[in-house]
Tab-separated table of C-alpha atoms and ligand atoms in Angstrom:
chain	number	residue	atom	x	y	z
W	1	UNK	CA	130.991	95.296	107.474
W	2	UNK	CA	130.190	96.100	104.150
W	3	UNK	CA	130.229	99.974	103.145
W	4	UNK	CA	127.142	100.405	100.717
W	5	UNK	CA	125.149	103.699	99.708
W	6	UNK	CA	121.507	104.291	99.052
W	7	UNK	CA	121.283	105.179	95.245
W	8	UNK	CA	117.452	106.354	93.980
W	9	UNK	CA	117.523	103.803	90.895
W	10	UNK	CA	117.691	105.538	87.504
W	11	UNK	CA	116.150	108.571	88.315
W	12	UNK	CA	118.505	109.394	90.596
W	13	UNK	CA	120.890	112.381	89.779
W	14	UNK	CA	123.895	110.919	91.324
W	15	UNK	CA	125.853	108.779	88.623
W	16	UNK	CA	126.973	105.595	89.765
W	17	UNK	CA	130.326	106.223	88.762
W	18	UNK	CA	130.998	109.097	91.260
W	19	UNK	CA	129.480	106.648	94.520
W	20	UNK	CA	131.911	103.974	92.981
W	21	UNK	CA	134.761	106.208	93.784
W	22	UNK	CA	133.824	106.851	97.374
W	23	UNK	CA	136.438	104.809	98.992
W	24	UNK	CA	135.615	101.889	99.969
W	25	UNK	CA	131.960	101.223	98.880
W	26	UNK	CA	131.170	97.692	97.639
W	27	UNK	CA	127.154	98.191	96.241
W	28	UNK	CA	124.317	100.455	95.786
W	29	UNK	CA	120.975	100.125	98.248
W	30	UNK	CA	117.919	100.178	96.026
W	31	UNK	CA	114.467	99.523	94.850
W	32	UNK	CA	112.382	99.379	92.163
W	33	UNK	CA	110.406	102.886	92.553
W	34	UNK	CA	107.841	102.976	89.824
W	35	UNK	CA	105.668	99.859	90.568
W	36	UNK	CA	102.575	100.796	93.901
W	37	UNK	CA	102.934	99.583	97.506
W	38	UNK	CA	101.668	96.160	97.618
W	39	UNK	CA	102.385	94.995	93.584
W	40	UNK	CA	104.900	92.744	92.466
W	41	UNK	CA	107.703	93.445	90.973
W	42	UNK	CA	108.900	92.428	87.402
W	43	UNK	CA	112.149	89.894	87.215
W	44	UNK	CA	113.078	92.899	84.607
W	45	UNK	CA	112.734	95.768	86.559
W	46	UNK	CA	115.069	93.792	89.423
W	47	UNK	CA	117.455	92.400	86.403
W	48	UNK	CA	117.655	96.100	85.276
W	49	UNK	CA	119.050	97.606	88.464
W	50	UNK	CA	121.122	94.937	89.234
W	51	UNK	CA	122.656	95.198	85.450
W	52	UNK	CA	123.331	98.684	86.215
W	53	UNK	CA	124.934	98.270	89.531
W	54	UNK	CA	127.265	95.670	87.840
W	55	UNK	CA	128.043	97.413	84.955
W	56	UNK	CA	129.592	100.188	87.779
W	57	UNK	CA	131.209	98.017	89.345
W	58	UNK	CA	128.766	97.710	92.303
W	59	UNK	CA	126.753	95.652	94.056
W	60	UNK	CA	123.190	94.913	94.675
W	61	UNK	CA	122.524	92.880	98.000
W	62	UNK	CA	120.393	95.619	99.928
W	63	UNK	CA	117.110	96.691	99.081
W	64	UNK	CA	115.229	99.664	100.385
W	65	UNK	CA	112.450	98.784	100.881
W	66	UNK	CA	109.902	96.956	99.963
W	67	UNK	CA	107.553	99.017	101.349
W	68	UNK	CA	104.576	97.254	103.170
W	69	UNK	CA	101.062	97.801	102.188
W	70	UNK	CA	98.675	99.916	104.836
W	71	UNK	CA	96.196	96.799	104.629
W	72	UNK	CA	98.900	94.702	106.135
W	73	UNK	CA	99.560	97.168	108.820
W	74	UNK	CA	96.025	97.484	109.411
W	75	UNK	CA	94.865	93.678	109.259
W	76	UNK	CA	92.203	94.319	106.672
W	77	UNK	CA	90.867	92.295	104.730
W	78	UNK	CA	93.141	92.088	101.341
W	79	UNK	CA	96.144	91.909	103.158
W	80	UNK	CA	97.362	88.001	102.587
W	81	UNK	CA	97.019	88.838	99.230
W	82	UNK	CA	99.418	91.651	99.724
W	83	UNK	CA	101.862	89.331	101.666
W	84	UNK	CA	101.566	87.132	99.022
W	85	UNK	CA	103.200	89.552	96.670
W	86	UNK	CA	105.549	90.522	99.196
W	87	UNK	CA	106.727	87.069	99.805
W	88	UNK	CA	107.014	86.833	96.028
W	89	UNK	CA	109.067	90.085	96.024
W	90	UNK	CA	111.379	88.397	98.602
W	91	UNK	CA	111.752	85.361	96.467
W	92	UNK	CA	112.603	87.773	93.365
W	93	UNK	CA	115.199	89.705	94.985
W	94	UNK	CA	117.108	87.063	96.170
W	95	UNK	CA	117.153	85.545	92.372
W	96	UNK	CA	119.063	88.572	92.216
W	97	UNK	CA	121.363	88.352	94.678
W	98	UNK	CA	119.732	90.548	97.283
W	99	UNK	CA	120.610	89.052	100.740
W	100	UNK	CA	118.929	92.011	102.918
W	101	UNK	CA	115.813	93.962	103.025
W	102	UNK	CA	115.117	97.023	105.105
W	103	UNK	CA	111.587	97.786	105.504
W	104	UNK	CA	109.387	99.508	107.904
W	105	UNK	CA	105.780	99.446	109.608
W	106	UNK	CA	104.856	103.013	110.556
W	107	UNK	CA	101.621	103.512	109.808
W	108	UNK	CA	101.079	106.030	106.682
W	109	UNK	CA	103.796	108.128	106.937
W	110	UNK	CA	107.475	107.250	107.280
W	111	UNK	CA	110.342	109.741	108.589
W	112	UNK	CA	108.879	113.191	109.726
W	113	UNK	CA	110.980	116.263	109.560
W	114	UNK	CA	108.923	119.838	110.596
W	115	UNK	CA	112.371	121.437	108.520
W	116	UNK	CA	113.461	120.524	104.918
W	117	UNK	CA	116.295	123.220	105.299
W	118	UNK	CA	117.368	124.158	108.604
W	119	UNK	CA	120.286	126.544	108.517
W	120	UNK	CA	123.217	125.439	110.186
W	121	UNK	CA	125.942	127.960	111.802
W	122	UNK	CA	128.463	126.734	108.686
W	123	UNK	CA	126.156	128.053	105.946
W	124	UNK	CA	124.840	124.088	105.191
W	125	UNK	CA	121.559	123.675	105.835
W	126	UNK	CA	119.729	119.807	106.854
W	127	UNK	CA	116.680	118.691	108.120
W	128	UNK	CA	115.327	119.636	111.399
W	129	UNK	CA	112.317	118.446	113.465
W	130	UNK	CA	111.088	120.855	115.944
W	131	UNK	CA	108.201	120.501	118.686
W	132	UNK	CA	107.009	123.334	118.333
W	133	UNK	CA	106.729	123.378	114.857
W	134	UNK	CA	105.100	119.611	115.031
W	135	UNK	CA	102.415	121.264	117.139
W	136	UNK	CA	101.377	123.149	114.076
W	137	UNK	CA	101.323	120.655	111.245
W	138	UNK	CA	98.265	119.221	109.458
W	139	UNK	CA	98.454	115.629	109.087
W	140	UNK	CA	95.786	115.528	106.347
W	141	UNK	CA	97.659	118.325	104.843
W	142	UNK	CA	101.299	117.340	104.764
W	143	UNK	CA	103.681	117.196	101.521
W	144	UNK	CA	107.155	115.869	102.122
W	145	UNK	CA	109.918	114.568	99.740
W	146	UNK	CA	110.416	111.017	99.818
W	147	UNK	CA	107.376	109.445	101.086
W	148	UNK	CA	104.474	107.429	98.854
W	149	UNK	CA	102.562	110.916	97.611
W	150	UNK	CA	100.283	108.770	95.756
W	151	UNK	CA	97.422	108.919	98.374
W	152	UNK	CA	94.356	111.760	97.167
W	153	UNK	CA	93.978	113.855	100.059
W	154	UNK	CA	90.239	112.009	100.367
W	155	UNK	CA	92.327	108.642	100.653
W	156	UNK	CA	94.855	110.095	103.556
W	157	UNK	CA	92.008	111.008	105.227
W	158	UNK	CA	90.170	107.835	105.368
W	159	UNK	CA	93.183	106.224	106.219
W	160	UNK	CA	94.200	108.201	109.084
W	161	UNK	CA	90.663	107.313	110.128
W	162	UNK	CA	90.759	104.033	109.570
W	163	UNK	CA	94.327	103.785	112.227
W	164	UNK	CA	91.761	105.655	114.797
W	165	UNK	CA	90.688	102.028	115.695
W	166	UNK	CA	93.835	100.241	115.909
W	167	UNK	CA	96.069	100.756	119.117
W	168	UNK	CA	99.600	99.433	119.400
W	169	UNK	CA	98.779	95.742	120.518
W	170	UNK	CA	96.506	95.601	117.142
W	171	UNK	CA	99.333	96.744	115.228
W	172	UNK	CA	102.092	94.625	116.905
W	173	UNK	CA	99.297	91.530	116.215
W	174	UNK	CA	99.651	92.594	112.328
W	175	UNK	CA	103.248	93.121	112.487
W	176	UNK	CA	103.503	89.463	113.486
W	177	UNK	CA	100.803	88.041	111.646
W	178	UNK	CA	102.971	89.578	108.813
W	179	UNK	CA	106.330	88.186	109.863
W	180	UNK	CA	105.264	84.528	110.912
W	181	UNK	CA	104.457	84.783	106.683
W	182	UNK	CA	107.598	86.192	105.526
W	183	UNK	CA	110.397	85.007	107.388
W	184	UNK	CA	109.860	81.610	106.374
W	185	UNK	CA	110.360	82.717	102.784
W	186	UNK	CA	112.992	84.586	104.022
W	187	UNK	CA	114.793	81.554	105.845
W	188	UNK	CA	114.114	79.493	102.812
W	189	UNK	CA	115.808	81.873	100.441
W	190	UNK	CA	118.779	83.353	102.591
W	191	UNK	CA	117.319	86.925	102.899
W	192	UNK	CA	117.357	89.025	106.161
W	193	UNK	CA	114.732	91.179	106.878
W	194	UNK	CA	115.414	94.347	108.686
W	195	UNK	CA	113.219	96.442	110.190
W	196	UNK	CA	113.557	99.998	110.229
W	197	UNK	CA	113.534	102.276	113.719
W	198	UNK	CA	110.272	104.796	113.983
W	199	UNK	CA	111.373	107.780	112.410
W	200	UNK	CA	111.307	109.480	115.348
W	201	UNK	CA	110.885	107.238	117.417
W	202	UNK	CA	107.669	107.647	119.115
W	203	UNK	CA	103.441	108.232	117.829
W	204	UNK	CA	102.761	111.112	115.729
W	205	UNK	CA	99.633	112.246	114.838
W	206	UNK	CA	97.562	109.691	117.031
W	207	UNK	CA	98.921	106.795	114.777
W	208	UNK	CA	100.476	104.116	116.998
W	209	UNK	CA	104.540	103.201	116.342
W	210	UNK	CA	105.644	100.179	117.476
W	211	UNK	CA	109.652	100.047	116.330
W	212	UNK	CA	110.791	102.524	118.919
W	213	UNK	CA	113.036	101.342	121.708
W	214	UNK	CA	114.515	97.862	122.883
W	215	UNK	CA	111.594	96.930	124.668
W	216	UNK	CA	109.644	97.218	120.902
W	217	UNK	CA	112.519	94.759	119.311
W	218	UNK	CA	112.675	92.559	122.251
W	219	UNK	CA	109.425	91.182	122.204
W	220	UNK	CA	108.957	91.143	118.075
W	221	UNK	CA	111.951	88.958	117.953
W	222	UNK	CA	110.906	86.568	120.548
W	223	UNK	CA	107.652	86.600	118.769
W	224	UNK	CA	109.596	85.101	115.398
W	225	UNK	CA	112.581	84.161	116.991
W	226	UNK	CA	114.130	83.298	113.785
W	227	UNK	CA	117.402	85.245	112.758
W	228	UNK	CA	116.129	86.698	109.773
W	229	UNK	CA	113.770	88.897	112.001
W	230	UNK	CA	116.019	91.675	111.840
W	231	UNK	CA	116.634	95.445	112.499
W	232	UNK	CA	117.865	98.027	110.610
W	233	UNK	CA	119.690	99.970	113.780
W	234	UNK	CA	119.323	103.421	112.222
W	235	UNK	CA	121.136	106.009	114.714
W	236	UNK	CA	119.816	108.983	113.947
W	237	UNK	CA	116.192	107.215	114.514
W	238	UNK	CA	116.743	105.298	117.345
W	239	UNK	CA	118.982	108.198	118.602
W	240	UNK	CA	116.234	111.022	118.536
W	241	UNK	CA	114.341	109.023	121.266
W	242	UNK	CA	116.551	110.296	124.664
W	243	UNK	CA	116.005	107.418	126.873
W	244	UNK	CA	117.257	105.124	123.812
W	245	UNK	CA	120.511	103.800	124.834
W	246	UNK	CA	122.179	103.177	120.843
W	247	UNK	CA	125.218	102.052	121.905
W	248	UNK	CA	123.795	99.057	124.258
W	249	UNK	CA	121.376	98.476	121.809
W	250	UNK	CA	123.527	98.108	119.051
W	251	UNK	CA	126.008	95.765	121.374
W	252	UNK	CA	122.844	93.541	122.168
W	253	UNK	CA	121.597	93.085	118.856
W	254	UNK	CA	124.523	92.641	116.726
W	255	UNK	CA	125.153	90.088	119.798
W	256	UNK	CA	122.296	88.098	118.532
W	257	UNK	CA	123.238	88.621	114.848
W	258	UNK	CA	119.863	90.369	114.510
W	259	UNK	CA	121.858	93.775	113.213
W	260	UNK	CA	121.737	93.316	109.313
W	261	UNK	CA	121.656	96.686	108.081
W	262	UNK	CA	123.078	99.720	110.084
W	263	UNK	CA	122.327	103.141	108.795
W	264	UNK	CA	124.812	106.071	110.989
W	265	UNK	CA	124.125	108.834	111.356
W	266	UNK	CA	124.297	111.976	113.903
W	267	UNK	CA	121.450	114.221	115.327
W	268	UNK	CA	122.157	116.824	117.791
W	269	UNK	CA	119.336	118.057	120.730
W	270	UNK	CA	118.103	121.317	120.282
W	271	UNK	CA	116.035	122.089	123.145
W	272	UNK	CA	115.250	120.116	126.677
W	273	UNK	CA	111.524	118.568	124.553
W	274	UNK	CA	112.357	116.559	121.943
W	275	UNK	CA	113.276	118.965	119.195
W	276	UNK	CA	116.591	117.734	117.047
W	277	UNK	CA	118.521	118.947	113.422
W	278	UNK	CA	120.406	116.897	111.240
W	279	UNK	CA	124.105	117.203	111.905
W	280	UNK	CA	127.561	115.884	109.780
W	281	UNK	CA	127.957	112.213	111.217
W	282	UNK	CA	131.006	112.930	113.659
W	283	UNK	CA	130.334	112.411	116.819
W	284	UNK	CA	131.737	116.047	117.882
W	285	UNK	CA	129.002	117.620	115.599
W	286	UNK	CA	125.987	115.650	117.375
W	287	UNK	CA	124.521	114.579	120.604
W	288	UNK	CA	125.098	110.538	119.500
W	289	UNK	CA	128.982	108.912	120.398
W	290	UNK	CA	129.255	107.692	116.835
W	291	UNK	CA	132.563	105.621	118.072
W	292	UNK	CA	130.953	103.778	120.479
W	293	UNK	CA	128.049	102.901	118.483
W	294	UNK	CA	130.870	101.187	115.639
W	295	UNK	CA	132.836	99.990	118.503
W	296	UNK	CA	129.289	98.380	120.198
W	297	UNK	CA	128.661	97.172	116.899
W	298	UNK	CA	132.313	95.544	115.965
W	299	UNK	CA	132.948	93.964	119.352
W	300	UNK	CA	130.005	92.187	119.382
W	301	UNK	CA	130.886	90.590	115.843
W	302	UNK	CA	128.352	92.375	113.440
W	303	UNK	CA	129.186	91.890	109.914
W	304	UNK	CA	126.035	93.184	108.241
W	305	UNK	CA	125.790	96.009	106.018
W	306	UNK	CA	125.996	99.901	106.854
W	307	UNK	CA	125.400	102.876	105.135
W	308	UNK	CA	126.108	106.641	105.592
W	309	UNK	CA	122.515	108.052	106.394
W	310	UNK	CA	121.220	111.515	105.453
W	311	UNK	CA	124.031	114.436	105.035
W	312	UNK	CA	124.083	117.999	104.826
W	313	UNK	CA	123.666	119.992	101.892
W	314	UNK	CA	127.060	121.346	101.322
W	315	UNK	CA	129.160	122.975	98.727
W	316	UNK	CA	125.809	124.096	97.112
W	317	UNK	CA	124.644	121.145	96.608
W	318	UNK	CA	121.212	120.915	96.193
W	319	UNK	CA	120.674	117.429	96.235
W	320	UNK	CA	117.271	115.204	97.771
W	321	UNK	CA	116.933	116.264	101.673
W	322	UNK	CA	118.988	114.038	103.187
W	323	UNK	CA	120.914	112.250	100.122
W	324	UNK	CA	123.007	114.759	98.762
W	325	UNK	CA	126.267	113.519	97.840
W	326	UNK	CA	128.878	115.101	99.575
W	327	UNK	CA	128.220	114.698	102.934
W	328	UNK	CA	126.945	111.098	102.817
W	329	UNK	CA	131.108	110.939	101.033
W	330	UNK	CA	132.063	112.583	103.857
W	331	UNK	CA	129.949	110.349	105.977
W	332	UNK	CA	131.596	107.020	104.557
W	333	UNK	CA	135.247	108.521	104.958
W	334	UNK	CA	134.223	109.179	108.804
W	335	UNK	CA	132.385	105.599	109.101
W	336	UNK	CA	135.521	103.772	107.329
W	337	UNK	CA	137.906	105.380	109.713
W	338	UNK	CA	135.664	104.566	112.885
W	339	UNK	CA	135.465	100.878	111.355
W	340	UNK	CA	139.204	100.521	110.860
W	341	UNK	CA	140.138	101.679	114.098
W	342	UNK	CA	137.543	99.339	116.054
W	343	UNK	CA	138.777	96.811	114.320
W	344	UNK	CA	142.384	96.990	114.343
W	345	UNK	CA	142.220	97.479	118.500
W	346	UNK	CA	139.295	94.847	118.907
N	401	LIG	C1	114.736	107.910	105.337
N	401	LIG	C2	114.836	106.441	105.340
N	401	LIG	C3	113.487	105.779	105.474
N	401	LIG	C4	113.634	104.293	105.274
N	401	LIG	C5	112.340	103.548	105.430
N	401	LIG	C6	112.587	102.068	105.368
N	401	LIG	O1	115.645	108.564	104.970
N	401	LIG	O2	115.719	105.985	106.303
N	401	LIG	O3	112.616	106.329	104.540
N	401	LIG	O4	114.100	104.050	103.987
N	401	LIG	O5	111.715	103.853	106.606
N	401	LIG	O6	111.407	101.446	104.998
């Protein structure tokens, strides 16, 4: 495996310096943040990053993401012009020496949290989603760190009216109309493309998800069978889904060399619906066997790449919910020792 960590491009308040000296990290996951959904991005822009990551010492193979434009995910009309720049995007990356991209296709929003700061029993405090609290959230009313903001409120509305007539066979069409377009490029230019999990892992809001269990990934691969069609098994989104079995899944997948991108990390239940808060990544902290997820994931011969997902804020940090620096260190100690140990006993 290679040990990477998600670094927020120039804006980001964590040097690259400081995730240099996490032991054992070989590169940075990225993106180029400042250019709309759907556009193409500048050679410069991907020339820059990668300059940067160098000049740390770092490398650039992973990017996160290249975020897929709504028209794509809803079939309308513009959107082979938008997989047109996306394919271009592909081909630009890999100039660069990108050899994975994560992406995902949940309609409008991405990960949903009801809890920017939950307060945990050690005085840290990470994000939470609650069921009760989801009852009570306005969808055409929602601010949260880390998603596309750049929708007017007027624009988020039609959208999320504009989803009312797709169900999850329309999507899953689009999601392959989509991929039978990219993975070619992707095949042709040696980049994997890695889908995320839902985030969680089942509909919110009405809107349809369609990356939420095996059965989801089962029948998108066979539909582009090719090994580039990939998955980003994310644990903590996968995980939140109770009938999701990780560990099998991530045995089965990395099986088929379909794991590219593995992002760990723990979530523990807080009630019997389907409530859950943001925990350290040890397994002992969370309701997810973090050992036998690596273990799954080594025996079966993955050798993609893996990053610590969201941490705690700690040590009064107050970093960006979920990528703080100290516990996404603490993360990568924990993930290198569970890597060593598979492997040394495999
Ligand atoms: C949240 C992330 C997601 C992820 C996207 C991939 O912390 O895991 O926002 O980057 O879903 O497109």
């Amino acid at each position: 495996m290679k040990l990477t960590f998600r670094w927020y491009g120039e804006k980001d308040n964590i040097p690259l310096s400081y995730i240099r000296q996490i032991p054992g990290m070989t590169g940075v996951v990225t993106a180029v943040y400042d250019v709309p959904v759907g556009e193409a991005w500048s050679d410069e822009s991907v020339a820059r990053l990668k300059a940067l990551a160098d000049g740390a010492g770092l490398e650039m193979e992973v990017i996160e993401s290249i975020p897929v434009h709504e028209d794509i995910k809803l079939g309308r009309g513009k959107r082979d012009l938008y997989i047109e720049n996306y394919c271009k995007n592909l081909r630009t990356v890999a100039k660069y020496g990108v050899k994975c991209v994560c992406y995902n296709f949940m309609p409008v929003f991405d990960w949903l949290r009801t809890d920017m700061h939950h307060k945990n029993a050690d005085g840290s405090d990470s994000l939470s989603y609650s069921r009760a609290d989801y009852e009570k959230v306005d969808p055409n009313n929602l601010h949260l760190p880390g998603w596309d903001e750049s929708y007017s409120p007027e624009e988020l509305q039609s959208l999320l009216a504009a989803y009312k007539e797709v169900s999850h066979e329309q999507l899953f069409a689009n999601l392959v109309y989509f991929l039978e377009r990219v993975i070619p490029v992707c095949d042709e230019v040696g980049v994997k493309m890695a889908i995320h999990a839902d985030d969680p892992p089942w509909d919110i809001f009405g809107l349809p998800r369609i990356v939420s269990c095996e059965a989801d990934l089962d029948r998108m691969f066979s539909a582009v069978p090719s090994v580039s069609n990939g998955v980003t098994l994310c644990t903590g989104s996968f995980g939140a889904g109770r009938t999701n079995d990780v560990a099998g899944m991530a045995a089965k997948y990395a099986a088929q060399g379909r794991v590219h991108f593995a992002h760990l990390r723990n979530i523990r239940y807080t009630d019997d619906t389907d409530s859950f808060c943001e925990v350290g990544h040890r397994s002992a902290d969370g309701s997810l066997d973090m050992a036998k997820i690596v273990r799954a994931l080594v025996d079966n011969g993955f050798d993609g790449y893996v990053r610590p997902d969201h941490g705690r804020n700690i040590w009064d940090e107050n970093g960006k919910p979920g990528y703080g620096l100290y516990d996404r260190a603490l993360g990568a100690a924990y993930i290198n020792g569970l890597f060593e140990m598979a492997e040394k006993t495999k």
